[in-house]
Amino acid sequence: MLQSSPDWVLRLRAAADQPPLRERVPLRWGGIEIGFAEHKVLQQIERAFSYQQLTVLRCDASGWHVDGNLTESLARIALTMRDLSISDKWRNEQLPVIDNGDHVLGTVERAAVYPLGFRTRAVHLVGETSDGHFWVQQRAMNKANDPGKWDTLMGGMITAVDTVDTALERETWEEAGLRLHELFGLTYGGMVRIHRPTSDGVGSYISERIDWYRATVPSDREPINQDGEVERFAKVPRESMIAGIVAGKFTLEAGLVTAAALGY
């Protein structure tokens, strides 16, 4: 049974359910809502296409629409956003474009996802130890989002070529140098959602579903980063981890997942 939630958990949940900083409008493809963007951003993109005499993005009485093959049109839109400096850092990584039922409709460059308010999915792994501690990672200082903050043992996006299972396996190796078969008691923990704006300067909005797992890391294994995106790892007791979350040293995502793992 879930415990009653302390104030720090309630604050996390409030922070994870925030309206946009500025008004946003739906973006549709084939009548299906796929995103949620600022009107002026869409206008900038449409204006750039009008100069090229391309009909990829349009606005009519019913709102904003992407025309044509979704993946191809979004590729054009993402490149135009990069040229206009209204995208996030370019990653050369495709994420799935999903509807509100998590059905995949196409793919899009990751840099365009948050500015256009597309829904995303991620996976986290809570790494416990046999003596009741937790393995946590400090994000690299050059990360685009939350550099230097602490996170769960592993947290990563589900890309267009992933399932939840393959993302869990791949990210656990890339971030922590651990294979799933080496862990004890790997189980699905649950799901948390985040709806919040960011302060990245390009009007981004995160609408993300996070599926999280838990497992025990054997006492003879320590996480070792493989992809250069982790500054360091630490093994901390429950009380220290909660104190770090309360002090704002952890990412919001890690705080929410940790709260759920602790039974709140």
mmCIF file of C-alpha atoms in Angstrom:
data_model
loop_
_atom_site.group_PDB
_atom_site.id
_atom_site.type_symbol
_atom_site.label_atom_id
_atom_site.label_comp_id
_atom_site.label_asym_id
_atom_site.label_seq_id
_atom_site.Cartn_x
_atom_site.Cartn_y
_atom_site.Cartn_z
ATOM 1 C CA MET A 1 0.000 0.000 0.000
ATOM 2 C CA LEU A 2 1.258 3.475 -0.850
ATOM 3 C CA GLN A 3 2.299 5.661 2.037
ATOM 4 C CA SER A 4 0.842 9.111 2.553
ATOM 5 C CA SER A 5 2.950 11.561 0.574
ATOM 6 C CA PRO A 6 5.279 13.973 2.422
ATOM 7 C CA ASP A 7 5.589 17.608 1.373
ATOM 8 C CA TRP A 8 8.675 17.035 -0.783
ATOM 9 C CA VAL A 9 6.792 14.487 -2.893
ATOM 10 C CA LEU A 10 3.808 16.794 -3.281
ATOM 11 C CA ARG A 11 6.151 19.558 -4.440
ATOM 12 C CA LEU A 12 7.675 17.252 -7.033
ATOM 13 C CA ARG A 13 4.274 16.306 -8.392
ATOM 14 C CA ALA A 14 3.247 19.946 -8.592
ATOM 15 C CA ALA A 15 6.443 20.813 -10.471
ATOM 16 C CA ALA A 16 5.754 17.962 -12.896
ATOM 17 C CA ASP A 17 2.308 19.265 -13.814
ATOM 18 C CA GLN A 18 2.748 22.837 -15.008
ATOM 19 C CA PRO A 19 1.085 24.836 -17.803
ATOM 20 C CA PRO A 20 3.138 26.391 -20.617
ATOM 21 C CA LEU A 21 4.890 29.695 -19.980
ATOM 22 C CA ARG A 22 3.169 31.117 -23.064
ATOM 23 C CA GLU A 23 0.070 30.141 -25.007
ATOM 24 C CA ARG A 24 0.464 27.086 -27.229
ATOM 25 C CA VAL A 25 -1.788 25.666 -29.929
ATOM 26 C CA PRO A 26 -2.349 22.089 -31.136
ATOM 27 C CA LEU A 27 -0.402 20.785 -34.123
ATOM 28 C CA ARG A 28 -2.186 18.077 -36.132
ATOM 29 C CA TRP A 29 -1.472 15.592 -38.871
ATOM 30 C CA GLY A 30 -4.349 13.820 -40.597
ATOM 31 C CA GLY A 31 -6.706 15.172 -37.950
ATOM 32 C CA ILE A 32 -4.637 13.641 -35.121
ATOM 33 C CA GLU A 33 -3.061 15.912 -32.527
ATOM 34 C CA ILE A 34 0.680 15.246 -32.460
ATOM 35 C CA GLY A 35 2.100 18.360 -30.811
ATOM 36 C CA PHE A 36 1.492 21.542 -28.878
ATOM 37 C CA ALA A 37 3.537 24.543 -30.031
ATOM 38 C CA GLU A 38 3.700 28.312 -29.758
ATOM 39 C CA HIS A 39 1.782 30.033 -32.543
ATOM 40 C CA LYS A 40 4.660 32.405 -33.327
ATOM 41 C CA VAL A 41 7.079 29.495 -33.710
ATOM 42 C CA LEU A 42 4.794 27.794 -36.206
ATOM 43 C CA GLN A 43 4.397 31.094 -38.041
ATOM 44 C CA GLN A 44 8.189 31.396 -38.382
ATOM 45 C CA ILE A 45 8.418 27.911 -39.848
ATOM 46 C CA GLU A 46 5.491 28.462 -42.218
ATOM 47 C CA ARG A 47 7.005 31.757 -43.430
ATOM 48 C CA ALA A 48 10.288 30.025 -44.227
ATOM 49 C CA PHE A 49 8.436 27.386 -46.263
ATOM 50 C CA SER A 50 6.420 30.010 -48.115
ATOM 51 C CA TYR A 51 9.679 31.469 -49.454
ATOM 52 C CA GLN A 52 10.545 28.011 -50.767
ATOM 53 C CA GLN A 53 7.003 27.517 -52.124
ATOM 54 C CA LEU A 54 6.601 24.342 -50.085
ATOM 55 C CA THR A 55 3.326 23.249 -48.506
ATOM 56 C CA VAL A 56 4.534 21.306 -45.479
ATOM 57 C CA LEU A 57 2.995 23.298 -42.644
ATOM 58 C CA ARG A 58 -0.212 25.319 -42.894
ATOM 59 C CA CYS A 59 -2.768 27.113 -40.777
ATOM 60 C CA ASP A 60 -6.492 27.288 -41.536
ATOM 61 C CA ALA A 61 -9.680 27.951 -39.616
ATOM 62 C CA SER A 62 -9.344 24.653 -37.750
ATOM 63 C CA GLY A 63 -5.744 25.223 -36.663
ATOM 64 C CA TRP A 64 -2.211 24.152 -37.614
ATOM 65 C CA HIS A 65 -1.519 21.084 -39.745
ATOM 66 C CA VAL A 66 1.447 19.107 -41.048
ATOM 67 C CA ASP A 67 0.838 17.911 -44.625
ATOM 68 C CA GLY A 68 2.261 15.004 -46.579
ATOM 69 C CA ASN A 69 4.225 12.023 -45.312
ATOM 70 C CA LEU A 70 4.640 12.703 -41.594
ATOM 71 C CA THR A 71 8.265 11.631 -41.188
ATOM 72 C CA GLU A 72 9.413 13.391 -44.369
ATOM 73 C CA SER A 73 7.526 16.591 -43.539
ATOM 74 C CA LEU A 74 8.838 16.666 -39.979
ATOM 75 C CA ALA A 75 12.379 16.201 -41.285
ATOM 76 C CA ARG A 76 11.938 19.362 -43.376
ATOM 77 C CA ILE A 77 10.413 21.180 -40.413
ATOM 78 C CA ALA A 78 13.260 20.149 -38.087
ATOM 79 C CA LEU A 79 15.921 21.333 -40.539
ATOM 80 C CA THR A 80 14.131 24.655 -40.954
ATOM 81 C CA MET A 81 13.920 25.038 -37.169
ATOM 82 C CA ARG A 82 17.664 24.428 -36.931
ATOM 83 C CA ASP A 83 18.306 27.084 -39.572
ATOM 84 C CA LEU A 84 16.068 29.514 -37.652
ATOM 85 C CA SER A 85 17.779 28.657 -34.316
ATOM 86 C CA ILE A 86 14.470 27.633 -32.739
ATOM 87 C CA SER A 87 15.331 23.991 -32.111
ATOM 88 C CA ASP A 88 17.186 22.266 -29.315
ATOM 89 C CA LYS A 89 20.723 20.934 -29.796
ATOM 90 C CA TRP A 90 20.843 18.823 -32.950
ATOM 91 C CA ARG A 91 21.260 15.140 -32.087
ATOM 92 C CA ASN A 92 20.892 13.180 -35.365
ATOM 93 C CA GLU A 93 18.558 10.934 -33.409
ATOM 94 C CA GLN A 94 15.019 10.052 -34.380
ATOM 95 C CA LEU A 95 12.289 9.847 -31.754
ATOM 96 C CA PRO A 96 8.837 8.369 -32.359
ATOM 97 C CA VAL A 97 5.898 10.707 -32.963
ATOM 98 C CA ILE A 98 3.024 9.335 -30.899
ATOM 99 C CA ASP A 99 -0.632 10.176 -30.422
ATOM 100 C CA ASN A 100 -2.310 10.438 -27.033
ATOM 101 C CA GLY A 101 -2.750 6.665 -26.997
ATOM 102 C CA ASP A 102 1.008 6.061 -27.423
ATOM 103 C CA HIS A 103 0.568 4.803 -31.023
ATOM 104 C CA VAL A 104 3.574 5.539 -33.233
ATOM 105 C CA LEU A 105 2.713 7.638 -36.296
ATOM 106 C CA GLY A 106 6.152 8.554 -37.621
ATOM 107 C CA THR A 107 9.537 9.822 -36.471
ATOM 108 C CA VAL A 108 11.232 13.198 -35.934
ATOM 109 C CA GLU A 109 14.681 14.580 -35.127
ATOM 110 C CA ARG A 110 15.046 14.875 -31.358
ATOM 111 C CA ALA A 111 16.007 18.570 -31.551
ATOM 112 C CA ALA A 112 12.482 19.490 -32.720
ATOM 113 C CA VAL A 113 10.559 17.440 -30.177
ATOM 114 C CA TYR A 114 10.317 19.750 -27.154
ATOM 115 C CA PRO A 115 9.901 23.041 -29.072
ATOM 116 C CA LEU A 116 6.952 21.475 -30.915
ATOM 117 C CA GLY A 117 5.579 19.861 -27.763
ATOM 118 C CA PHE A 118 5.627 16.286 -29.035
ATOM 119 C CA ARG A 119 4.962 13.508 -26.549
ATOM 120 C CA THR A 120 8.020 11.501 -25.556
ATOM 121 C CA ARG A 121 8.771 8.324 -23.659
ATOM 122 C CA ALA A 122 11.715 7.516 -21.413
ATOM 123 C CA VAL A 123 12.909 4.687 -19.200
ATOM 124 C CA HIS A 124 14.654 4.824 -15.807
ATOM 125 C CA LEU A 125 16.342 2.196 -13.669
ATOM 126 C CA VAL A 126 16.495 2.473 -9.888
ATOM 127 C CA GLY A 127 19.632 0.655 -8.793
ATOM 128 C CA GLU A 128 19.526 -0.667 -5.239
ATOM 129 C CA THR A 129 22.129 -2.536 -3.206
ATOM 130 C CA SER A 130 21.805 -5.489 -0.876
ATOM 131 C CA ASP A 131 22.563 -3.243 2.128
ATOM 132 C CA GLY A 132 19.735 -0.786 1.405
ATOM 133 C CA HIS A 133 21.662 1.906 -0.481
ATOM 134 C CA PHE A 134 21.034 3.311 -3.963
ATOM 135 C CA TRP A 135 23.353 3.812 -6.916
ATOM 136 C CA VAL A 136 22.891 7.253 -8.480
ATOM 137 C CA GLN A 137 24.670 9.090 -11.278
ATOM 138 C CA GLN A 138 25.738 12.689 -11.688
ATOM 139 C CA ARG A 139 24.935 13.936 -15.177
ATOM 140 C CA ALA A 140 27.863 15.211 -17.248
ATOM 141 C CA MET A 141 28.505 18.938 -17.092
ATOM 142 C CA ASN A 142 28.040 19.281 -20.857
ATOM 143 C CA LYS A 143 24.555 17.741 -20.958
ATOM 144 C CA ALA A 144 21.972 19.936 -22.690
ATOM 145 C CA ASN A 145 19.438 19.416 -19.904
ATOM 146 C CA ASP A 146 20.161 19.476 -16.151
ATOM 147 C CA PRO A 147 23.979 19.355 -16.410
ATOM 148 C CA GLY A 148 25.648 18.315 -13.161
ATOM 149 C CA LYS A 149 22.436 17.241 -11.472
ATOM 150 C CA TRP A 150 22.007 13.811 -9.949
ATOM 151 C CA ASP A 151 19.833 11.151 -11.533
ATOM 152 C CA THR A 152 18.750 7.560 -11.074
ATOM 153 C CA LEU A 153 21.267 4.839 -11.933
ATOM 154 C CA MET A 154 20.049 5.104 -15.537
ATOM 155 C CA GLY A 155 17.636 7.346 -17.382
ATOM 156 C CA GLY A 156 17.240 7.600 -21.147
ATOM 157 C CA MET A 157 14.905 8.342 -24.009
ATOM 158 C CA ILE A 158 13.069 5.665 -25.973
ATOM 159 C CA THR A 159 14.143 6.291 -29.567
ATOM 160 C CA ALA A 160 12.348 5.449 -32.794
ATOM 161 C CA VAL A 161 14.226 2.138 -33.093
ATOM 162 C CA ASP A 162 13.540 1.112 -29.482
ATOM 163 C CA THR A 163 10.973 -0.704 -27.446
ATOM 164 C CA VAL A 164 10.922 -0.069 -23.709
ATOM 165 C CA ASP A 165 12.864 -3.306 -23.221
ATOM 166 C CA THR A 166 15.574 -2.542 -25.776
ATOM 167 C CA ALA A 167 15.959 1.023 -24.466
ATOM 168 C CA LEU A 168 16.323 -0.304 -20.923
ATOM 169 C CA GLU A 169 19.005 -2.761 -21.999
ATOM 170 C CA ARG A 170 20.917 -0.322 -24.213
ATOM 171 C CA GLU A 171 20.853 2.648 -21.847
ATOM 172 C CA THR A 172 21.820 0.537 -18.828
ATOM 173 C CA TRP A 173 24.950 -0.536 -20.666
ATOM 174 C CA GLU A 174 25.781 2.870 -22.194
ATOM 175 C CA GLU A 175 25.271 4.850 -19.016
ATOM 176 C CA ALA A 176 26.275 2.370 -16.315
ATOM 177 C CA GLY A 177 28.247 -0.396 -18.036
ATOM 178 C CA LEU A 178 25.918 -3.030 -16.612
ATOM 179 C CA ARG A 179 24.154 -5.900 -18.371
ATOM 180 C CA LEU A 180 20.603 -6.676 -17.305
ATOM 181 C CA HIS A 181 21.362 -10.354 -16.761
ATOM 182 C CA GLU A 182 23.954 -9.338 -14.155
ATOM 183 C CA LEU A 183 21.344 -7.610 -11.985
ATOM 184 C CA PHE A 184 19.189 -9.261 -9.346
ATOM 185 C CA GLY A 185 15.416 -8.970 -9.158
ATOM 186 C CA LEU A 186 14.830 -6.777 -12.201
ATOM 187 C CA THR A 187 11.166 -5.766 -12.070
ATOM 188 C CA TYR A 188 8.879 -3.196 -13.631
ATOM 189 C CA GLY A 189 8.096 -0.513 -11.082
ATOM 190 C CA GLY A 190 5.482 1.656 -12.749
ATOM 191 C CA MET A 191 5.010 4.855 -14.695
ATOM 192 C CA VAL A 192 5.163 8.586 -13.974
ATOM 193 C CA ARG A 193 4.246 11.495 -16.260
ATOM 194 C CA ILE A 194 5.696 14.964 -16.645
ATOM 195 C CA HIS A 195 4.036 18.004 -18.218
ATOM 196 C CA ARG A 196 6.132 21.152 -17.824
ATOM 197 C CA PRO A 197 7.844 23.984 -19.701
ATOM 198 C CA THR A 198 11.607 24.366 -19.864
ATOM 199 C CA SER A 199 13.781 27.461 -19.660
ATOM 200 C CA ASP A 200 15.984 26.629 -22.652
ATOM 201 C CA GLY A 201 15.156 29.787 -24.594
ATOM 202 C CA VAL A 202 13.389 28.068 -27.505
ATOM 203 C CA GLY A 203 9.956 27.735 -25.936
ATOM 204 C CA SER A 204 10.142 24.011 -25.193
ATOM 205 C CA TYR A 205 7.494 21.978 -23.410
ATOM 206 C CA ILE A 206 7.968 18.457 -22.051
ATOM 207 C CA SER A 207 5.117 15.971 -22.145
ATOM 208 C CA GLU A 208 6.739 12.698 -21.169
ATOM 209 C CA ARG A 209 5.836 9.241 -19.949
ATOM 210 C CA ILE A 210 8.550 7.525 -17.911
ATOM 211 C CA ASP A 211 8.447 3.775 -17.360
ATOM 212 C CA TRP A 212 10.727 2.801 -14.498
ATOM 213 C CA TYR A 213 12.308 -0.414 -13.300
ATOM 214 C CA ARG A 214 14.206 -1.450 -10.211
ATOM 215 C CA ALA A 215 16.968 -3.983 -9.656
ATOM 216 C CA THR A 216 19.711 -4.838 -7.196
ATOM 217 C CA VAL A 217 23.289 -4.286 -8.322
ATOM 218 C CA PRO A 218 25.553 -7.125 -7.109
ATOM 219 C CA SER A 219 28.040 -6.157 -4.401
ATOM 220 C CA ASP A 220 30.973 -7.081 -6.658
ATOM 221 C CA ARG A 221 29.889 -4.736 -9.471
ATOM 222 C CA GLU A 222 30.113 -0.968 -9.749
ATOM 223 C CA PRO A 223 28.617 1.152 -12.526
ATOM 224 C CA ILE A 224 31.103 2.433 -15.117
ATOM 225 C CA ASN A 225 29.948 4.937 -17.721
ATOM 226 C CA GLN A 226 30.496 4.014 -21.377
ATOM 227 C CA ASP A 227 29.197 6.991 -23.377
ATOM 228 C CA GLY A 228 30.736 10.032 -21.676
ATOM 229 C CA GLU A 229 27.383 11.374 -20.481
ATOM 230 C CA VAL A 230 27.895 10.663 -16.771
ATOM 231 C CA GLU A 231 30.250 12.623 -14.527
ATOM 232 C CA ARG A 232 30.415 10.014 -11.761
ATOM 233 C CA PHE A 233 28.419 7.491 -9.741
ATOM 234 C CA ALA A 234 27.790 7.364 -6.006
ATOM 235 C CA LYS A 235 26.279 4.830 -3.634
ATOM 236 C CA VAL A 236 24.091 6.678 -1.132
ATOM 237 C CA PRO A 237 21.711 5.753 1.699
ATOM 238 C CA ARG A 238 18.012 6.459 1.383
ATOM 239 C CA GLU A 239 18.127 9.465 3.734
ATOM 240 C CA SER A 240 20.930 11.155 1.790
ATOM 241 C CA MET A 241 19.117 10.647 -1.488
ATOM 242 C CA ILE A 242 15.913 12.185 -0.130
ATOM 243 C CA ALA A 243 17.903 15.114 1.268
ATOM 244 C CA GLY A 244 19.487 15.655 -2.145
ATOM 245 C CA ILE A 245 16.111 15.592 -3.865
ATOM 246 C CA VAL A 246 14.677 18.094 -1.359
ATOM 247 C CA ALA A 247 17.699 20.371 -1.910
ATOM 248 C CA GLY A 248 17.144 20.358 -5.684
ATOM 249 C CA LYS A 249 20.311 18.429 -6.474
ATOM 250 C CA PHE A 250 18.426 15.738 -8.427
ATOM 251 C CA THR A 251 16.511 16.058 -11.681
ATOM 252 C CA LEU A 252 12.753 16.292 -11.409
ATOM 253 C CA GLU A 253 12.442 12.998 -13.260
ATOM 254 C CA ALA A 254 14.762 11.226 -10.807
ATOM 255 C CA GLY A 255 12.891 12.710 -7.864
ATOM 256 C CA LEU A 256 9.527 11.469 -9.126
ATOM 257 C CA VAL A 257 10.840 8.005 -9.950
ATOM 258 C CA THR A 258 12.630 7.731 -6.592
ATOM 259 C CA ALA A 259 9.495 8.798 -4.725
ATOM 260 C CA ALA A 260 7.537 6.082 -6.518
ATOM 261 C CA ALA A 261 10.255 3.513 -5.770
ATOM 262 C CA LEU A 262 10.079 4.448 -2.075
ATOM 263 C CA GLY A 263 6.351 3.758 -2.074
ATOM 264 C CA TYR A 264 4.937 7.305 -2.264
#
